[in-house]
Short mmCIF file of C-alpha atoms and ligand atoms in Angstrom, two decimals:
data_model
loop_
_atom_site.label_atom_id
_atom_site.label_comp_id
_atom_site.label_asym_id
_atom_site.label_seq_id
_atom_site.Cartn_x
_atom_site.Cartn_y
_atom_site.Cartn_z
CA UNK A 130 0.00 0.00 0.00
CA UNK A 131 3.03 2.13 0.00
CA UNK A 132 2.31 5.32 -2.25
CA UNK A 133 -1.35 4.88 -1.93
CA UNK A 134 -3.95 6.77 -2.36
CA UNK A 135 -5.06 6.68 1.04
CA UNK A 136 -1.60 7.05 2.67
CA UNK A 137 -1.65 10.49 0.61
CA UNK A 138 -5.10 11.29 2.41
CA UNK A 139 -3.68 10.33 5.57
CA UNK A 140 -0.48 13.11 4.98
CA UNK A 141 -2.90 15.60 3.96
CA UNK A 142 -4.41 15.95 7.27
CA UNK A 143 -1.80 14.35 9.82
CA UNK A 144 -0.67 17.97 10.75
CA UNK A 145 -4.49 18.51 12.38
CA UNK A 146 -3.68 15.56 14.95
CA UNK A 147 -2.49 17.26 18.24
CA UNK A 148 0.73 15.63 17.97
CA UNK A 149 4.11 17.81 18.14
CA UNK A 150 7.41 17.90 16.44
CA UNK A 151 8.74 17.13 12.79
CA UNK A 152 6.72 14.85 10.63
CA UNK A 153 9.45 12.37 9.25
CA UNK A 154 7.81 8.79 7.70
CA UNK A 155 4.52 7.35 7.54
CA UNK A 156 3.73 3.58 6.25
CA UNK A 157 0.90 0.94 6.17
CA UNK A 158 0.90 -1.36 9.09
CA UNK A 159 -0.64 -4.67 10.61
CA UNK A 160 -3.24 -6.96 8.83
CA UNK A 161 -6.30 -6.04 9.65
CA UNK A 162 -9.40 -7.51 7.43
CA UNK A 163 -11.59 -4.21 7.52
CA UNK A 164 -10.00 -1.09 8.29
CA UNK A 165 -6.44 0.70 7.01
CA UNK A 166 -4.12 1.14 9.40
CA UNK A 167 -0.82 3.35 9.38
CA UNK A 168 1.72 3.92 11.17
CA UNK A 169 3.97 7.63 11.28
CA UNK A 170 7.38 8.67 12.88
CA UNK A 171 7.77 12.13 14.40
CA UNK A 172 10.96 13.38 15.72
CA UNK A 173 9.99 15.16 19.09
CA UNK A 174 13.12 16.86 20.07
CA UNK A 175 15.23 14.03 19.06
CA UNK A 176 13.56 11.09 20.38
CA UNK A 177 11.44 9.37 17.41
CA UNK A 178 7.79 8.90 18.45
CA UNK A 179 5.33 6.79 16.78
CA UNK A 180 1.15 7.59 16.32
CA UNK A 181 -1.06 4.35 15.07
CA UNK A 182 -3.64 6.25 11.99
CA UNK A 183 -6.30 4.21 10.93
CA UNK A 184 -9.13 4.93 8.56
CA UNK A 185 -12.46 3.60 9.52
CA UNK A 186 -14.09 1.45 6.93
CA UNK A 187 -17.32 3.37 6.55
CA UNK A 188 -18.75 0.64 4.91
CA UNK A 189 -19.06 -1.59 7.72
CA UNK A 190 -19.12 1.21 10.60
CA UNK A 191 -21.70 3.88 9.78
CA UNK A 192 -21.23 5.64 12.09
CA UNK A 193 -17.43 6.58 12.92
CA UNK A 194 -18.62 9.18 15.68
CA UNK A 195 -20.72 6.67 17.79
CA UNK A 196 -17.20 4.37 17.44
CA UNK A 197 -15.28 7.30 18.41
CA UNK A 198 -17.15 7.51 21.21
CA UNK A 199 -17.32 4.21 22.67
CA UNK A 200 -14.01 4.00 22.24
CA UNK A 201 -13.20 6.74 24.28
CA UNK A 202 -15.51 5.88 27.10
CA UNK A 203 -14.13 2.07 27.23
CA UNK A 204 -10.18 3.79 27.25
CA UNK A 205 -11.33 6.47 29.34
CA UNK A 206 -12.75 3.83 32.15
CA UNK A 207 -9.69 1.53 31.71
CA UNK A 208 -7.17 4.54 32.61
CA UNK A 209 -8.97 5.28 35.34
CA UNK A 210 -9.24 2.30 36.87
CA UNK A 211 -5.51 1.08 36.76
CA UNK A 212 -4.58 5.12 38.14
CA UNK A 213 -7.25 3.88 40.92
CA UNK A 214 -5.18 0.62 41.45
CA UNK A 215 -1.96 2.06 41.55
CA UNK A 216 -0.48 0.63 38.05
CA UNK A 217 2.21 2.21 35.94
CA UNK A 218 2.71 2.53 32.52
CA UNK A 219 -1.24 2.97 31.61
CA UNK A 220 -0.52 4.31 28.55
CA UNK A 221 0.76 0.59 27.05
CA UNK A 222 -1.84 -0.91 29.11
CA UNK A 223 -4.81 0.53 27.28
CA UNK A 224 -5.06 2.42 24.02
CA UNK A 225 -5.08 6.23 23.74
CA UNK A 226 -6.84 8.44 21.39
CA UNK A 227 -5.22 11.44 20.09
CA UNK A 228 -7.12 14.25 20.14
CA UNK A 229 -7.41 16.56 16.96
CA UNK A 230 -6.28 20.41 17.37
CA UNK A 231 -9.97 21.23 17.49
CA UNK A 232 -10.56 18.60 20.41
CA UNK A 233 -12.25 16.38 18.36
CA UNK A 234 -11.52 11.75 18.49
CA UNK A 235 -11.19 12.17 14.70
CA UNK A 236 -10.11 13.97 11.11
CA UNK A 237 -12.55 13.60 7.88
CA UNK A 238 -10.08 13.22 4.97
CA UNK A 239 -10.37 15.30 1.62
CA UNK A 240 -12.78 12.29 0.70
CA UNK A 241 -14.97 12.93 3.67
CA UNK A 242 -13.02 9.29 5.51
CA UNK A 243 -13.04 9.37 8.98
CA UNK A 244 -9.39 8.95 10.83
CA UNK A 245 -8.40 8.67 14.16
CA UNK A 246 -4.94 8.39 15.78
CA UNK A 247 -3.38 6.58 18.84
CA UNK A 248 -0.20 6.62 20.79
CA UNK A 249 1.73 3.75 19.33
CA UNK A 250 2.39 1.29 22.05
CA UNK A 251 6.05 0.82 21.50
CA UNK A 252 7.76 -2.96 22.93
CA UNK A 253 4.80 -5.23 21.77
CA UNK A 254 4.10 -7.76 19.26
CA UNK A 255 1.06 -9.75 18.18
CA UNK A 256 0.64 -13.51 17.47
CA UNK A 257 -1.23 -15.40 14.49
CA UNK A 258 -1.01 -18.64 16.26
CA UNK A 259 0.01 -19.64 19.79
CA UNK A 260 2.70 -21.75 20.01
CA UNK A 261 2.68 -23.23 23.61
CA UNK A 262 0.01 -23.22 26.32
CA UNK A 263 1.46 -20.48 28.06
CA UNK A 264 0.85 -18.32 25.68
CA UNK A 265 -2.86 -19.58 25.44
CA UNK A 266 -3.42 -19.03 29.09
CA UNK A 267 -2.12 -15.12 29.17
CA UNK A 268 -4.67 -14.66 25.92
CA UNK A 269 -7.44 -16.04 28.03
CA UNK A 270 -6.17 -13.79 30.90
CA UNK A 271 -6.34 -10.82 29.23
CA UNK A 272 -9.91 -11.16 28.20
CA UNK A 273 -11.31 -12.12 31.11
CA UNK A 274 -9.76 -9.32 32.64
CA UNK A 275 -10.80 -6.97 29.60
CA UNK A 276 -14.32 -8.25 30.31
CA UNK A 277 -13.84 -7.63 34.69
CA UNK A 278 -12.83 -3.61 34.05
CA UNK A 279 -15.55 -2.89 31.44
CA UNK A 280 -18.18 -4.69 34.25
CA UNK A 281 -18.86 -1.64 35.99
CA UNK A 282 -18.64 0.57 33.31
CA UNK A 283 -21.32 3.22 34.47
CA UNK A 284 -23.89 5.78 32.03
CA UNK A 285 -25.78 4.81 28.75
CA UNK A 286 -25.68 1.56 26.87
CA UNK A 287 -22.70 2.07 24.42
CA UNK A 288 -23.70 2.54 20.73
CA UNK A 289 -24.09 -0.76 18.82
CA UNK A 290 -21.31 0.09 16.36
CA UNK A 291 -22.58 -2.78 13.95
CA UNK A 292 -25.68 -3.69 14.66
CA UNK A 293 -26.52 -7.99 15.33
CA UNK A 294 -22.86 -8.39 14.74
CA UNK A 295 -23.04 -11.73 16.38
CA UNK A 296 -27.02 -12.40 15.85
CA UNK A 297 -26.46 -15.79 14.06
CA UNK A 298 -30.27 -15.70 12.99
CA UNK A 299 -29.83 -12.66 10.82
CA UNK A 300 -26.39 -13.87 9.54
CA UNK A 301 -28.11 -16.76 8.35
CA UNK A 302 -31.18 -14.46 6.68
CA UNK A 303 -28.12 -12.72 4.85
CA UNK A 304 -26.53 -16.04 3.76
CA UNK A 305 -29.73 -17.56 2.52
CA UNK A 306 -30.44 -13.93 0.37
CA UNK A 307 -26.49 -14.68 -0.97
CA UNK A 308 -27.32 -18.34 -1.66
CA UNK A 309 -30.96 -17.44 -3.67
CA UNK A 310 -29.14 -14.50 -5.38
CA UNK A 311 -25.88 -16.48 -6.84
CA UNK A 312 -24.84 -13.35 -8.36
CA UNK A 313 -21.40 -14.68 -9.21
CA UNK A 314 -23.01 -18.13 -10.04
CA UNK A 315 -20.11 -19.72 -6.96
CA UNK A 316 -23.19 -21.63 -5.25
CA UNK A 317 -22.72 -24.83 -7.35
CA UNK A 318 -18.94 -24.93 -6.27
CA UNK A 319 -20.18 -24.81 -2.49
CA UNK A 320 -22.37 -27.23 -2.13
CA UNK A 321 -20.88 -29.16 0.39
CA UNK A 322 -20.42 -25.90 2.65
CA UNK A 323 -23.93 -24.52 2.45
CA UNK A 324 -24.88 -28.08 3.43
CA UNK A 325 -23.06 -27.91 6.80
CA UNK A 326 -24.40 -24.51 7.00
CA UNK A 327 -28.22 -25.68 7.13
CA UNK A 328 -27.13 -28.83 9.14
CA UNK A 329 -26.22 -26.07 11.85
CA UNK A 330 -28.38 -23.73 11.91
CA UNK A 331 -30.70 -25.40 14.64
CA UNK A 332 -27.41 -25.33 16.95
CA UNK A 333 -25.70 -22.22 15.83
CA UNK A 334 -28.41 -20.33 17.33
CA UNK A 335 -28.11 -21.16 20.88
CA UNK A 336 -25.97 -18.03 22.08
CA UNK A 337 -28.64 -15.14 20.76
CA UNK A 338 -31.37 -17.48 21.82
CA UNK A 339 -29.96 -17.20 25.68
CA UNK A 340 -29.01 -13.48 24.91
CA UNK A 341 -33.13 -12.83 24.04
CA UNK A 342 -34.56 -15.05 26.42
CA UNK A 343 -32.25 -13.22 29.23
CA UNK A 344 -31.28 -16.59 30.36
CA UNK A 345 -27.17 -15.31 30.15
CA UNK A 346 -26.95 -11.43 30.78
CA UNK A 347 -26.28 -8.58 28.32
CA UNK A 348 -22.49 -7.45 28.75
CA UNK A 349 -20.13 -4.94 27.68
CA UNK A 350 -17.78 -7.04 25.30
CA UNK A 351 -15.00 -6.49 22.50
CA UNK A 352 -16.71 -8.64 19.96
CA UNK A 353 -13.80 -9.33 18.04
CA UNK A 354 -10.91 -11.19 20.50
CA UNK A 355 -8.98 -13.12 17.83
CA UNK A 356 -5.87 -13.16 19.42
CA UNK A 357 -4.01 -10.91 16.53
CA UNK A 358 -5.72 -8.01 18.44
CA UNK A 359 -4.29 -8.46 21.88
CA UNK A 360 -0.45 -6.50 21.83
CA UNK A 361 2.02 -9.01 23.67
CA UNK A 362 4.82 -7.54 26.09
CA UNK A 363 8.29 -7.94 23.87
CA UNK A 364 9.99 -7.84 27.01
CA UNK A 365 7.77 -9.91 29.57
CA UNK A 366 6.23 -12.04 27.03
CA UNK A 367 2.47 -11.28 28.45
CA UNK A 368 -0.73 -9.66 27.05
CA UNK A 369 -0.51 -6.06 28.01
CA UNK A 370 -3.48 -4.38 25.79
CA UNK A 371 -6.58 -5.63 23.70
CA UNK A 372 -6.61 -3.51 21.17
CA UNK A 373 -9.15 -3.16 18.11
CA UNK A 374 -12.20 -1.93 20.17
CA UNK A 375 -14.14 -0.95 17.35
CA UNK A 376 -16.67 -3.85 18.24
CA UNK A 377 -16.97 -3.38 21.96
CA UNK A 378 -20.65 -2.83 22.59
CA UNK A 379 -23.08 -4.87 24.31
CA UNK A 380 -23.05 -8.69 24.01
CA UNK A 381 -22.41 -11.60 26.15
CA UNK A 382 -18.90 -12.99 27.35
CA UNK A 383 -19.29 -15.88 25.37
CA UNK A 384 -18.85 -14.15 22.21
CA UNK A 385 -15.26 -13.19 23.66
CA UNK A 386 -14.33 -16.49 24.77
CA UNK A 387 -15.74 -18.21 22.10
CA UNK A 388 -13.78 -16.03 19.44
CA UNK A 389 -10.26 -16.46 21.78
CA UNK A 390 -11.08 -20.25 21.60
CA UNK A 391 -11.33 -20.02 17.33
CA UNK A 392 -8.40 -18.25 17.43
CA UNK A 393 -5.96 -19.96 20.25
CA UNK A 394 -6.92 -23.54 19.95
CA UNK A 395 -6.25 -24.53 16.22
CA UNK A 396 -3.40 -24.93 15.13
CA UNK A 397 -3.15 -22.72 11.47
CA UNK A 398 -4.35 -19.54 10.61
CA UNK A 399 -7.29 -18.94 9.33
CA UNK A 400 -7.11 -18.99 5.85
CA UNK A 401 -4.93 -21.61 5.84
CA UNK A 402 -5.62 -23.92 2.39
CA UNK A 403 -4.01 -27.58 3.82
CA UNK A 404 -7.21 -28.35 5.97
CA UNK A 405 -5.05 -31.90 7.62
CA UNK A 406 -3.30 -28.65 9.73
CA UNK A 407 -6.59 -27.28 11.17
CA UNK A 408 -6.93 -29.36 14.31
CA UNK A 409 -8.47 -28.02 18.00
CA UNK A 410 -5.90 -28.28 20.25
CA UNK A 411 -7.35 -29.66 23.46
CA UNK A 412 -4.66 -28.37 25.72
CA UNK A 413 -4.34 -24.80 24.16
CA UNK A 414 -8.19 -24.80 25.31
CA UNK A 415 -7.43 -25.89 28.85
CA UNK A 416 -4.46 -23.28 29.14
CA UNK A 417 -7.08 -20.74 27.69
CA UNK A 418 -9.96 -21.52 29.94
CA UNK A 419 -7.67 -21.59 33.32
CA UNK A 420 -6.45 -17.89 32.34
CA UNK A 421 -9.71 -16.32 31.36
CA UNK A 422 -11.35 -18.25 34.30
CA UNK A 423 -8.85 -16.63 36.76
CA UNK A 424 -10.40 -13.48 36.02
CA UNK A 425 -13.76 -13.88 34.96
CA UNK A 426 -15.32 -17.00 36.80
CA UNK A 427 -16.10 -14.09 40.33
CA UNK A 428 -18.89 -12.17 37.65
CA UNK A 429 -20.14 -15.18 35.19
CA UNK A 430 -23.22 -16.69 35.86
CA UNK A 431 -23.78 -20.27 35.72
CA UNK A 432 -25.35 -19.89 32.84
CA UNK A 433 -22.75 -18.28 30.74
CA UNK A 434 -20.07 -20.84 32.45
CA UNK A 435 -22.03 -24.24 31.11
CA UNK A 436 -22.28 -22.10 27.59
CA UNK A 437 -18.38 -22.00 27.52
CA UNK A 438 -17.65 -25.10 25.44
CA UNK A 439 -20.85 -23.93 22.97
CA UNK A 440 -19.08 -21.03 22.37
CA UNK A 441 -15.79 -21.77 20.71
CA UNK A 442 -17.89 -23.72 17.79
CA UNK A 443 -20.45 -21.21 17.68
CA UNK A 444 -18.03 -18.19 16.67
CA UNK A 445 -16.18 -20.47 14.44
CA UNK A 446 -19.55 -21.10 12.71
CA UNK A 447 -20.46 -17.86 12.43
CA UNK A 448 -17.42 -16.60 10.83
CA UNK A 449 -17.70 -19.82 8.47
CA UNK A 450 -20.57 -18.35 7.66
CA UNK A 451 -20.19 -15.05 7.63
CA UNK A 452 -16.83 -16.24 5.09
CA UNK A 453 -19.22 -18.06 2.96
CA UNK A 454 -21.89 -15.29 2.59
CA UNK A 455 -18.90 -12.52 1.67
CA UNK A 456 -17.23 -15.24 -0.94
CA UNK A 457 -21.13 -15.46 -2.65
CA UNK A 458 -21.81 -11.87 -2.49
CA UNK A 459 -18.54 -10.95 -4.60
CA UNK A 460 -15.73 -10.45 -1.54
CA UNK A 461 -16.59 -6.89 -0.66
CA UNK A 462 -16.37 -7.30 3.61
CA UNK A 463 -12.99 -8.96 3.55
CA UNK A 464 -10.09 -8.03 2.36
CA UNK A 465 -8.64 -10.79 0.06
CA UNK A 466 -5.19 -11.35 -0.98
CA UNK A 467 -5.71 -13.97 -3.45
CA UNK A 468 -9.24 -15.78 -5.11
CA UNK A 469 -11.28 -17.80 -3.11
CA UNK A 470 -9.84 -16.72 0.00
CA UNK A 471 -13.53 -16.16 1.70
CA UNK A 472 -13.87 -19.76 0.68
CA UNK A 473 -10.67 -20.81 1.75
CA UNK A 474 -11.07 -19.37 5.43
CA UNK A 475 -14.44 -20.71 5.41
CA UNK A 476 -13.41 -24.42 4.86
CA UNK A 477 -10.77 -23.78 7.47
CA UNK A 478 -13.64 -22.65 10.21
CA UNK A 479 -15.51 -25.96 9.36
CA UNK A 480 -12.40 -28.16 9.64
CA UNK A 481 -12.05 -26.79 13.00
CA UNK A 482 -15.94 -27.32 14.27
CA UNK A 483 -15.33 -30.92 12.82
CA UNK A 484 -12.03 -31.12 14.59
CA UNK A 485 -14.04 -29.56 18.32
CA UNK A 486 -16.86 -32.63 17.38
CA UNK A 487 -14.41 -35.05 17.22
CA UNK A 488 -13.45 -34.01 21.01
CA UNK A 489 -16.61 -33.12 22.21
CA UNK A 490 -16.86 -34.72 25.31
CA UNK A 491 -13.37 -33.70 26.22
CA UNK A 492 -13.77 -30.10 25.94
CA UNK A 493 -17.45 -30.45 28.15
CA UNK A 494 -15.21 -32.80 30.48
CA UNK A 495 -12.33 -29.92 30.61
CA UNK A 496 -14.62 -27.14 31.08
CA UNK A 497 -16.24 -28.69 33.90
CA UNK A 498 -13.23 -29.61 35.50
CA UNK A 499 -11.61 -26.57 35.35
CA UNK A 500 -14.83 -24.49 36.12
CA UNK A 501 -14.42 -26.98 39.32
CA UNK A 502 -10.77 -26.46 40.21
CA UNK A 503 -11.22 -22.63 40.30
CA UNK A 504 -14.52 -22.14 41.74
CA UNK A 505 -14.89 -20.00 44.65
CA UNK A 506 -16.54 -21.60 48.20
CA UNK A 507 -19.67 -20.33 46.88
CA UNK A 508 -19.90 -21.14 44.04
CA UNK A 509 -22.19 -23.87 42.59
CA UNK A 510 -20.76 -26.78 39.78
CA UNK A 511 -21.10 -26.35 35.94
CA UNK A 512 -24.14 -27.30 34.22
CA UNK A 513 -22.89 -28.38 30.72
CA UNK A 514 -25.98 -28.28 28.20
CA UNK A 515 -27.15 -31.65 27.83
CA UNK A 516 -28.77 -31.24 24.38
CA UNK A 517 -25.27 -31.33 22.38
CA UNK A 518 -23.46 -33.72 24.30
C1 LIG B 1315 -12.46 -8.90 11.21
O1 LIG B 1315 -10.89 -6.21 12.05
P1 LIG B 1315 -10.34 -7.58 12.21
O2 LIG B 1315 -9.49 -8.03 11.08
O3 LIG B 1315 -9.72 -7.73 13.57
C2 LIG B 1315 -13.91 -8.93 11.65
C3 LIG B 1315 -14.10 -9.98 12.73
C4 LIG B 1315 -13.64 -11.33 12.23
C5 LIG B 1315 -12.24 -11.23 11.70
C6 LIG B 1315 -11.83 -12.52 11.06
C7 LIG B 1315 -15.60 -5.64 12.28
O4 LIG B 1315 -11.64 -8.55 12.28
O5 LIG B 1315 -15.45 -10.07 13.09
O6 LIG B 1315 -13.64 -12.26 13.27
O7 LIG B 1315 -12.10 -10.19 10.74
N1 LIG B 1315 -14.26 -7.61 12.16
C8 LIG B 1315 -15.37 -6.99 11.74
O8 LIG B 1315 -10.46 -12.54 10.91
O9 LIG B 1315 -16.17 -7.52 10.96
MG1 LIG B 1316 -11.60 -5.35 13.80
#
């Protein structure tokens, strides 16, 4: 993306960022699926700083202002919580928004885009895979802790910055509309993928079903935990900041654990094409589920707690699905590298539900054991839901 349009957009208005010193570099950064994402270099009196600029996709967030301001709520809470607790070096620990000279969370581009800028949390990495349990368990950590700040977050319901984001009912109205339109005429090459599809449904909608009966409670949640958006400690090798918060609105926990589980349990990225790699890795999950329990089992009901091992396969399904609906429709959510990659990355999240079916009773097993090992005197044992045992 070097030289492109939109980093020229982005050095047009740069300069109305409240950020001081000599401009110097500014390139593309990360791989993000839906928004552009830069990073610049500013010499501030001879120390090089760096800002994060990203470009909000418009297309999938309509409104950038109502993100803008979630976003600084959530950071806002966070910062004031660890100053409350006594913990240093808040400023890697949470993002920060950079204010425009007019006081304002965002720039509008010569286009009319929408940009915002953050302090560039310097000393971190992210990871595309785990590689050791360790690593799954400080993941999990983070997000149950990410979940335990944001629990007492006080004032209005935050915006819904895309509305039934994780409603699998109305994904599936939109993937049955893709399937009856065939626009591209793809549908007779996925056959065996819209089959799975309909033999899920039933199952797939178990989460929103809770969520609108009020059987698990409505929650603040980040909506989109794949573990590429949580910035790793270079140094200390542990989750120090969830970034991406675009998506946190109200939810349930589940959709957080259940996207960490997609993400940390399988071992190969999501698009990858040789399906024999995509396997659920049963003691990632247990590392996972001991750190995100450590923090979140004092606030989850038992009724989000015996959903636990529901969730992992129903955010892989939905993002099969949601995959298969954007590969139909033409490719215009994700950003693709290369053809068929909707349909590659949707094979890869069915390989992995097959891969959690083939365990099944292991992960209910884990769950409840672990749920068992960390639960306070209170507490009462897991109910695991008997109907997909
Ligand atoms: C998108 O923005 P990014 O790349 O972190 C998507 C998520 C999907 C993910 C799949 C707003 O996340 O829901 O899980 O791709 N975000 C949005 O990789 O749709
Ligand atoms: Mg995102």
């Amino acid at each position: 993306m070097a030289g492109s349009p939109r980093l020229s957009l982005l050095l047009d208005l740069v300069h109305q960022f409240s950020i001081y010193g000599e401009f110097e570099t500014a390139a593309p950064f990360g791989s993000g699926h839906i928004n552009d994402t830069f990073v610049s270099q500013w010499n501030q009196a001879g120390t090089r700083i760096r800002y994060l600029h990203q470009r909000i996709n418009e297309g999938v967030f309509v409104h950038p202002d109502e993100v803008m301001e979630n976003i600084e709520r959530v950071t806002g809470h966070i910062v004031k919580k660890l100053a409350t607790a006594g913990i240093s070096g808040r400023s890697r620990r949470t993002l920060t928004v950079v204010h425009s000279r007019d006081g304002k969370s965002w720039v509008r581009d010569a286009e009319g885009g929408w940009w915002r800028t953050y302090l560039f949390i310097e000393g971190t990495h992210t990871l595309e895979l785990a590689s050791s349990p360790d690593q799954a368990r400080f993941l999990g950590k983070s997000i149950g802790n990410f979940q335990k700040q944001l629990a007492d977050l006080g004032g209005e319901r935050l915006y819904e910055t895309i509305p039934d984001f994780h409603n699998m009912e109305s994904r599936y109205r939109r993937f049955y509309g893709a399937v009856s339109g065939d626009t591209l005429g793809r549908v007779g090459q996925v056959q065996e993928e819209i089959a799975f599809m309909k033999e899920n449904e039933e199952r797939g909608g178990i989460l929103i079903r809770a969520l609108r009966e009020g059987r698990i409670p409505e929650r603040i949640c980040h909506n989109d935990t794949k573990m590429n958006n949580i910035f790793i400690d270079d140094e200390h090798s542990q989750a120090l900041c969830v970034g991406d918060l675009d998506t946190v609105m109200p939810g349930t926990s589940l959709f957080d654990v259940g996207d960490l589980i997609r993400t940390v349990t399988t071992r190969a990225e999501e698009d990858e094409r040789d399906l024999s790699k995509v396997k659920f890795d049963l003691c990632f999950f247990e590392a996972l589920l001991e750190g995100y329990l450590s923090e979140a089992l004092g606030f989850l009901l038992e009724e989000e707690k015996a959903l636990i091992p529901e969730s992992g396969r129903n955010i892989t399904q939905i993002m099969g699905l949601r995959f298969l609906t954007d590969y139909l429709e033409g490719d215009h959510y994700y950003h693709i590298a290369r053809q068929d990659h909707n349909l590659d990355r949707c094979r890869n999240q069915i390989a992995l539900i097959k891969s959690m079916d083939a365990q099944w009773q292991a992960i209910l097993d884990t769950t409840a054991a672990i749920c068992e090992r960390l639960r306070p005197e209170t507490g009462s044992q897991i109910k695991t839901e008997p109907a997909y045992q």
